[in-house]
PDB file of C-alpha atoms in Angstrom:
ATOM      1  CA  MET A 962     265.030 204.961 130.386  1.00  0.00           C
ATOM      2  CA  SER A 963     268.400 203.497 131.992  1.00  0.00           C
ATOM      3  CA  ILE A 964     267.652 200.473 135.095  1.00  0.00           C
ATOM      4  CA  MET A 965     268.533 203.429 138.024  1.00  0.00           C
ATOM      5  CA  GLY A 966     266.823 206.009 136.436  1.00  0.00           C
ATOM      6  CA  GLU A 967     262.946 204.474 136.468  1.00  0.00           C
ATOM      7  CA  ASP A 968     260.532 205.087 138.950  1.00  0.00           C
ATOM      8  CA  PHE A 969     260.293 201.715 140.692  1.00  0.00           C
ATOM      9  CA  ASP A 970     256.356 201.929 139.814  1.00  0.00           C
ATOM     10  CA  LYS A 971     256.677 202.206 136.550  1.00  0.00           C
ATOM     11  CA  LEU A 972     259.145 199.077 135.992  1.00  0.00           C
ATOM     12  CA  GLU A 973     257.277 195.562 134.227  1.00  0.00           C
ATOM     13  CA  ILE A 974     258.110 193.699 136.605  1.00  0.00           C
ATOM     14  CA  PHE A 975     256.173 195.598 139.991  1.00  0.00           C
ATOM     15  CA  GLN A 976     252.954 196.208 137.572  1.00  0.00           C
ATOM     16  CA  LEU A 977     252.837 192.425 136.768  1.00  0.00           C
ATOM     17  CA  ALA A 978     253.583 192.124 140.358  1.00  0.00           C
ATOM     18  CA  LEU A 979     250.568 194.551 141.118  1.00  0.00           C
ATOM     19  CA  GLU A 980     248.269 192.420 138.292  1.00  0.00           C
ATOM     20  CA  LEU A 981     249.401 188.818 140.695  1.00  0.00           C
ATOM     21  CA  THR A 982     247.881 190.913 143.648  1.00  0.00           C
ATOM     22  CA  ASP A 983     244.977 191.763 142.528  1.00  0.00           C
ATOM     23  CA  TRP A 984     244.404 187.913 141.255  1.00  0.00           C
ATOM     24  CA  VAL A 985     245.674 186.478 144.575  1.00  0.00           C
ATOM     25  CA  TYR A 986     243.411 189.134 145.894  1.00  0.00           C
ATOM     26  CA  ASP A 987     239.918 187.598 143.980  1.00  0.00           C
ATOM     27  CA  ALA A 988     241.101 184.389 144.043  1.00  0.00           C
ATOM     28  CA  THR A 989     241.441 184.103 148.346  1.00  0.00           C
ATOM     29  CA  ALA A 990     237.751 186.029 148.798  1.00  0.00           C
ATOM     30  CA  SER A 991     235.956 182.883 147.914  1.00  0.00           C
ATOM     31  CA  PHE A 992     238.561 180.701 150.002  1.00  0.00           C
ATOM     32  CA  PRO A 993     236.511 179.430 153.251  1.00  0.00           C
ATOM     33  CA  LYS A 994     235.478 182.345 156.197  1.00  0.00           C
ATOM     34  CA  GLU A 995     237.684 179.891 158.625  1.00  0.00           C
ATOM     35  CA  GLU A 996     240.965 180.424 155.943  1.00  0.00           C
ATOM     36  CA  LEU A 997     240.442 184.240 156.415  1.00  0.00           C
ATOM     37  CA  TYR A 998     243.684 184.146 159.093  1.00  0.00           C
ATOM     38  CA  ASN A 999     245.552 181.553 158.063  1.00  0.00           C
ATOM     39  CA  LEU A1000     245.576 180.501 154.341  1.00  0.00           C
ATOM     40  CA  VAL A1001     243.910 183.685 152.576  1.00  0.00           C
ATOM     41  CA  SER A1002     246.358 186.420 155.219  1.00  0.00           C
ATOM     42  CA  GLN A1003     249.474 183.841 154.756  1.00  0.00           C
ATOM     43  CA  CYS A1004     248.593 184.208 150.145  1.00  0.00           C
ATOM     44  CA  ARG A1005     247.572 187.914 150.817  1.00  0.00           C
ATOM     45  CA  ARG A1006     251.090 188.993 152.534  1.00  0.00           C
ATOM     46  CA  SER A1007     253.464 186.778 150.598  1.00  0.00           C
ATOM     47  CA  VAL A1008     251.680 188.145 147.353  1.00  0.00           C
ATOM     48  CA  VAL A1009     252.081 191.897 148.634  1.00  0.00           C
ATOM     49  CA  SER A1010     256.067 191.065 150.034  1.00  0.00           C
ATOM     50  CA  ILE A1011     256.720 190.794 145.981  1.00  0.00           C
ATOM     51  CA  CYS A1012     255.485 194.220 145.405  1.00  0.00           C
ATOM     52  CA  GLY A1013     257.326 195.336 148.707  1.00  0.00           C
ATOM     53  CA  ASN A1014     260.511 193.948 148.092  1.00  0.00           C
ATOM     54  CA  ILE A1015     261.015 195.520 144.398  1.00  0.00           C
ATOM     55  CA  ALA A1016     259.655 198.851 146.222  1.00  0.00           C
ATOM     56  CA  GLU A1017     262.283 198.643 148.936  1.00  0.00           C
ATOM     57  CA  GLY A1018     265.104 197.587 146.529  1.00  0.00           C
ATOM     58  CA  HIS A1019     265.065 200.006 144.245  1.00  0.00           C
ATOM     59  CA  GLY A1020     265.117 202.718 146.444  1.00  0.00           C
ATOM     60  CA  ARG A1021     268.530 201.171 147.731  1.00  0.00           C
ATOM     61  CA  TYR A1022     271.747 203.023 146.955  1.00  0.00           C
ATOM     62  CA  SER A1023     273.638 199.880 145.188  1.00  0.00           C
ATOM     63  CA  PHE A1024     272.963 197.821 142.778  1.00  0.00           C
ATOM     64  CA  LYS A1025     274.213 194.612 145.121  1.00  0.00           C
ATOM     65  CA  GLU A1026     271.089 195.764 147.539  1.00  0.00           C
ATOM     66  CA  ARG A1027     268.333 196.038 144.884  1.00  0.00           C
ATOM     67  CA  ILE A1028     269.630 192.577 143.625  1.00  0.00           C
ATOM     68  CA  GLN A1029     269.220 191.170 147.099  1.00  0.00           C
ATOM     69  CA  PHE A1030     265.442 192.579 147.364  1.00  0.00           C
ATOM     70  CA  SER A1031     264.412 191.362 144.271  1.00  0.00           C
ATOM     71  CA  VAL A1032     266.075 187.782 145.240  1.00  0.00           C
ATOM     72  CA  TYR A1033     263.746 188.187 148.182  1.00  0.00           C
ATOM     73  CA  ALA A1034     260.857 189.357 146.063  1.00  0.00           C
ATOM     74  CA  ARG A1035     261.768 186.190 144.018  1.00  0.00           C
ATOM     75  CA  GLY A1036     261.236 184.245 147.454  1.00  0.00           C
ATOM     76  CA  SER A1037     257.736 185.543 147.526  1.00  0.00           C
ATOM     77  CA  LEU A1038     256.435 184.774 144.622  1.00  0.00           C
ATOM     78  CA  SER A1039     257.740 180.943 145.024  1.00  0.00           C
ATOM     79  CA  GLU A1040     255.960 181.677 148.437  1.00  0.00           C
ATOM     80  CA  THR A1041     252.489 182.449 146.759  1.00  0.00           C
ATOM     81  CA  LYS A1042     252.906 179.844 144.649  1.00  0.00           C
ATOM     82  CA  SER A1043     253.112 177.312 147.686  1.00  0.00           C
ATOM     83  CA  TYR A1044     250.034 179.058 149.262  1.00  0.00           C
ATOM     84  CA  MET A1045     248.122 178.714 145.640  1.00  0.00           C
ATOM     85  CA  ILE A1046     249.120 175.099 145.298  1.00  0.00           C
ATOM     86  CA  ILE A1047     247.654 173.884 148.472  1.00  0.00           C
ATOM     87  CA  GLY A1048     244.647 176.147 148.283  1.00  0.00           C
ATOM     88  CA  LYS A1049     244.066 173.823 145.036  1.00  0.00           C
ATOM     89  CA  ARG A1050     244.763 170.883 146.612  1.00  0.00           C
ATOM     90  CA  ARG A1051     242.594 171.634 149.589  1.00  0.00           C
ATOM     91  CA  GLY A1052     239.458 172.316 146.944  1.00  0.00           C
ATOM     92  CA  TYR A1053     239.354 176.050 147.470  1.00  0.00           C
ATOM     93  CA  MET A1054     240.151 176.957 143.762  1.00  0.00           C
ATOM     94  CA  SER A1055     239.682 174.775 140.393  1.00  0.00           C
ATOM     95  CA  GLU A1056     242.465 173.301 138.491  1.00  0.00           C
ATOM     96  CA  GLU A1057     241.834 176.005 135.712  1.00  0.00           C
ATOM     97  CA  LYS A1058     242.218 178.635 138.549  1.00  0.00           C
ATOM     98  CA  LEU A1059     245.242 177.313 139.686  1.00  0.00           C
ATOM     99  CA  SER A1060     246.697 177.025 135.577  1.00  0.00           C
ATOM    100  CA  ASP A1061     245.805 180.766 134.973  1.00  0.00           C
ATOM    101  CA  TYR A1062     247.533 181.487 138.374  1.00  0.00           C
ATOM    102  CA  LEU A1063     250.562 179.257 137.053  1.00  0.00           C
ATOM    103  CA  THR A1064     251.167 181.058 134.115  1.00  0.00           C
ATOM    104  CA  LYS A1065     250.869 184.435 135.726  1.00  0.00           C
ATOM    105  CA  HIS A1066     253.434 183.198 137.985  1.00  0.00           C
ATOM    106  CA  ARG A1067     255.816 182.036 135.039  1.00  0.00           C
ATOM    107  CA  ASN A1068     255.568 185.485 133.707  1.00  0.00           C
ATOM    108  CA  LEU A1069     256.741 187.203 136.437  1.00  0.00           C
ATOM    109  CA  SER A1070     259.425 184.801 137.649  1.00  0.00           C
ATOM    110  CA  VAL A1071     261.158 184.900 133.863  1.00  0.00           C
ATOM    111  CA  LYS A1072     261.203 188.605 134.043  1.00  0.00           C
ATOM    112  CA  LEU A1073     262.082 188.989 137.611  1.00  0.00           C
ATOM    113  CA  ASN A1074     264.926 186.828 136.813  1.00  0.00           C
ATOM    114  CA  ASN A1075     265.899 188.759 133.801  1.00  0.00           C
ATOM    115  CA  TYR A1076     265.908 192.203 135.961  1.00  0.00           C
ATOM    116  CA  ILE A1077     268.031 190.648 137.821  1.00  0.00           C
ATOM    117  CA  ARG A1078     270.098 188.747 135.505  1.00  0.00           C
ATOM    118  CA  SER A1079     270.537 193.157 133.928  1.00  0.00           C
ATOM    119  CA  LEU A1080     271.042 194.432 137.416  1.00  0.00           C
ATOM    120  CA  ARG A1081     274.337 192.102 138.014  1.00  0.00           C
ATOM    121  CA  LYS A1082     276.119 193.442 135.397  1.00  0.00           C
ATOM    122  CA  ASN A1083     276.082 195.854 136.573  1.00  0.00           C
ATOM    123  CA  VAL A1084     277.654 195.442 139.930  1.00  0.00           C
ATOM    124  CA  PRO A1085     281.783 195.056 139.680  1.00  0.00           C
TER     125      PRO A1085
END
């Protein structure tokens, strides 16, 4: 099916973003309670934003708008990475846990970049 014809929830990047969202929610559940309204909230909002921007872009009329929101999703992915690094530095997660996150991050980042590249081919 073409990029325009798929439902956003069938896109591989959306499925990977959902998996990452679950992972971040699970990982931040063990962060200290005093971080609930700080780092935990920021982590969760940024990772949810990845899914939201993919969905919103997909609902837009033009490829240019879809690209714009996909770039926003990529920004939210980077934002989430920064929070995970901070979580590790603060001792809220192990090196292994951060490494697991970074593997998931890289995978989604590559797929998201490929998606953006494929959309750009359709822009006159």
